[in-house]
PDB file of C-alpha atoms in Angstrom:
ATOM      1  CA  MET A  97    -102.865  -1.801  62.346  1.00 89.00           C
ATOM      2  CA  VAL A  98     -99.146  -1.709  62.933  1.00 94.00           C
ATOM      3  CA  ARG A  99     -98.145  -1.263  66.576  1.00 95.00           C
ATOM      4  CA  GLU A 100     -95.330  -2.179  68.946  1.00 96.00           C
ATOM      5  CA  PHE A 101     -95.783  -3.977  72.264  1.00 97.00           C
ATOM      6  CA  GLN A 102     -93.759  -5.492  75.091  1.00 97.00           C
ATOM      7  CA  TYR A 103     -94.083  -9.089  76.249  1.00 98.00           C
ATOM      8  CA  GLN A 104     -91.814 -10.865  78.749  1.00 98.00           C
ATOM      9  CA  GLY A 105     -89.449  -7.891  78.617  1.00 97.00           C
ATOM     10  CA  GLU A 106     -88.982  -8.091  74.841  1.00 97.00           C
ATOM     11  CA  THR A 107     -90.216  -5.798  72.061  1.00 97.00           C
ATOM     12  CA  PHE A 108     -92.470  -7.022  69.269  1.00 97.00           C
ATOM     13  CA  ARG A 109     -94.430  -5.382  66.442  1.00 97.00           C
ATOM     14  CA  VAL A 110     -97.869  -6.552  65.364  1.00 97.00           C
ATOM     15  CA  ASN A 111     -99.220  -6.051  61.869  1.00 96.00           C
ATOM     16  CA  ALA A 112    -102.918  -6.991  61.736  1.00 95.00           C
ATOM     17  CA  HIS A 113    -105.192  -6.787  58.677  1.00 93.00           C
ATOM     18  CA  GLY A 114    -108.910  -7.520  58.639  1.00 91.00           C
ATOM     19  CA  VAL A 115    -111.821  -7.270  61.047  1.00 90.00           C
ATOM     20  CA  PRO A 116    -111.594  -8.385  64.688  1.00 90.00           C
ATOM     21  CA  GLY A 117    -111.636 -12.174  64.901  1.00 91.00           C
ATOM     22  CA  HIS A 118    -111.067 -12.586  61.176  1.00 92.00           C
ATOM     23  CA  GLU A 119    -107.748 -10.888  60.591  1.00 94.00           C
ATOM     24  CA  GLU A 120    -104.324 -11.899  59.400  1.00 95.00           C
ATOM     25  CA  VAL A 121    -101.888 -11.259  62.263  1.00 96.00           C
ATOM     26  CA  PHE A 122     -98.105 -11.064  61.991  1.00 97.00           C
ATOM     27  CA  ILE A 123     -95.820 -10.455  64.942  1.00 97.00           C
ATOM     28  CA  ILE A 124     -92.173  -9.572  64.538  1.00 98.00           C
ATOM     29  CA  TYR A 125     -89.560  -9.915  67.279  1.00 98.00           C
ATOM     30  CA  LEU A 126     -87.425  -6.759  67.434  1.00 97.00           C
ATOM     31  CA  VAL A 127     -83.925  -6.368  68.901  1.00 96.00           C
ATOM     32  CA  ASP A 128     -82.542  -2.818  68.863  1.00 94.00           C
ATOM     33  CA  GLY A 129     -85.133  -1.954  66.203  1.00 90.00           C
ATOM     34  CA  GLU A 130     -84.012  -4.795  63.924  1.00 95.00           C
ATOM     35  CA  GLU A 131     -86.519  -7.450  62.808  1.00 96.00           C
ATOM     36  CA  ILE A 132     -85.242 -10.835  64.023  1.00 96.00           C
ATOM     37  CA  GLU A 133     -88.033 -13.466  63.853  1.00 96.00           C
ATOM     38  CA  GLU A 134     -91.675 -13.579  62.729  1.00 96.00           C
ATOM     39  CA  ALA A 135     -94.806 -15.620  63.453  1.00 96.00           C
ATOM     40  CA  SER A 136     -98.291 -15.310  61.990  1.00 96.00           C
ATOM     41  CA  ILE A 137    -101.832 -16.642  61.932  1.00 95.00           C
ATOM     42  CA  ASP A 138    -104.579 -16.200  59.390  1.00 94.00           C
ATOM     43  CA  ARG A 139    -107.657 -16.054  61.624  1.00 92.00           C
ATOM     44  CA  MET A 140    -109.915 -16.363  58.570  1.00 89.00           C
ATOM     45  CA  THR A 141    -108.682 -19.861  57.685  1.00 91.00           C
ATOM     46  CA  GLU A 142    -106.730 -21.315  60.662  1.00 92.00           C
ATOM     47  CA  GLU A 143    -108.295 -22.801  63.795  1.00 89.00           C
ATOM     48  CA  ASN A 144    -108.524 -20.148  66.531  1.00 89.00           C
ATOM     49  CA  ASP A 145    -110.840 -18.492  69.011  1.00 90.00           C
ATOM     50  CA  THR A 146    -112.412 -15.791  66.835  1.00 91.00           C
ATOM     51  CA  SER A 147    -113.777 -14.059  69.963  1.00 93.00           C
ATOM     52  CA  ALA A 148    -110.269 -13.676  71.447  1.00 94.00           C
ATOM     53  CA  PRO A 149    -108.972 -10.103  71.544  1.00 94.00           C
ATOM     54  CA  LEU A 150    -105.941  -9.200  69.431  1.00 95.00           C
ATOM     55  CA  GLU A 151    -103.783  -8.971  72.569  1.00 96.00           C
ATOM     56  CA  ASP A 152    -104.443 -12.664  73.334  1.00 96.00           C
ATOM     57  CA  ILE A 153    -103.512 -13.648  69.778  1.00 96.00           C
ATOM     58  CA  CYS A 154    -100.281 -11.636  70.098  1.00 97.00           C
ATOM     59  CA  VAL A 155     -99.412 -13.463  73.333  1.00 97.00           C
ATOM     60  CA  MET A 156    -100.149 -16.839  71.731  1.00 96.00           C
ATOM     61  CA  LEU A 157     -97.906 -16.006  68.765  1.00 97.00           C
ATOM     62  CA  CYS A 158     -95.163 -14.660  71.054  1.00 97.00           C
ATOM     63  CA  ASP A 159     -95.218 -17.833  73.147  1.00 97.00           C
ATOM     64  CA  ARG A 160     -94.920 -19.883  69.950  1.00 96.00           C
ATOM     65  CA  LEU A 161     -92.054 -17.723  68.648  1.00 97.00           C
ATOM     66  CA  ILE A 162     -90.188 -17.716  71.983  1.00 97.00           C
ATOM     67  CA  GLY A 163     -90.453 -21.512  72.208  1.00 97.00           C
ATOM     68  CA  GLU A 164     -89.520 -22.241  68.594  1.00 96.00           C
ATOM     69  CA  HIS A 165     -86.453 -19.975  68.648  1.00 96.00           C
ATOM     70  CA  ASP A 166     -85.356 -20.478  72.292  1.00 96.00           C
ATOM     71  CA  ILE A 167     -85.501 -16.731  72.949  1.00 96.00           C
ATOM     72  CA  ALA A 168     -84.104 -15.877  76.400  1.00 96.00           C
ATOM     73  CA  CYS A 169     -86.539 -13.188  77.524  1.00 97.00           C
ATOM     74  CA  ALA A 170     -85.322 -10.285  79.672  1.00 96.00           C
ATOM     75  CA  SER A 171     -88.308 -10.483  82.047  1.00 96.00           C
ATOM     76  CA  PRO A 172     -90.132 -13.835  81.698  1.00 95.00           C
ATOM     77  CA  GLY A 173     -92.738 -12.930  84.330  1.00 91.00           C
ATOM     78  CA  SER A 174     -93.929  -9.707  82.714  1.00 96.00           C
ATOM     79  CA  GLY A 175     -97.074  -9.660  80.638  1.00 96.00           C
ATOM     80  CA  PHE A 176     -98.387  -7.912  77.544  1.00 98.00           C
ATOM     81  CA  ALA A 177     -98.342  -4.107  77.271  1.00 97.00           C
ATOM     82  CA  TRP A 178     -98.790  -1.829  74.285  1.00 96.00           C
ATOM     83  CA  VAL A 179     -95.899   0.596  73.742  1.00 94.00           C
ATOM     84  CA  GLU A 180     -97.480   4.040  73.901  1.00 87.00           C
ATOM     85  CA  GLY A 181     -96.754   6.275  70.956  1.00 74.00           C
ATOM     86  CA  LYS A 182     -95.621   3.395  68.752  1.00 54.00           C
ATOM     87  CA  VAL A 183     -98.736   3.130  66.568  1.00 60.00           C
ATOM     88  CA  ARG A 184     -97.399   3.128  63.020  1.00 59.00           C
ATOM     89  CA  ALA A 185    -100.737   2.973  61.184  1.00 59.00           C
ATOM     90  CA  GLY A 186    -104.346   2.317  62.106  1.00 63.00           C
ATOM     91  CA  VAL A 187    -107.358   1.554  59.937  1.00 55.00           C
ATOM     92  CA  HIS A 188    -110.913   2.509  60.776  1.00 51.00           C
ATOM     93  CA  SER A 189    -113.882   2.113  58.428  1.00 50.00           C
ATOM     94  CA  GLY A 190    -111.533   1.180  55.615  1.00 55.00           C
ATOM     95  CA  VAL A 191    -109.600   4.487  55.751  1.00 58.00           C
ATOM     96  CA  GLN A 192    -105.964   4.360  56.790  1.00 55.00           C
ATOM     97  CA  ASP A 193    -104.910   6.723  59.560  1.00 60.00           C
ATOM     98  CA  LEU A 194    -101.131   7.263  59.473  1.00 57.00           C
ATOM     99  CA  HIS A 195     -99.446   8.345  62.701  1.00 55.00           C
TER     100      HIS A 195
END
């Protein structure tokens, strides 16, 4: 799955491969559509809560990225929200569904 989301007033893109709880997850910080920074976790090999939903993993990675790169967020109090209409690709039953 490749999809954009908002967190703390900033735009990110998630690229997740695998099955829920056992996927490789990359998030990319976007500014004006340009890829600025990236963070990732391999949920198959790294310590994590495999029952946590993808949204929680995205937030965890965003918090890590924001802290490591001292990103001044536009709206620090705002939470996670998917950006509607920004699904780039989805995978279901092993068949890619391009949007």
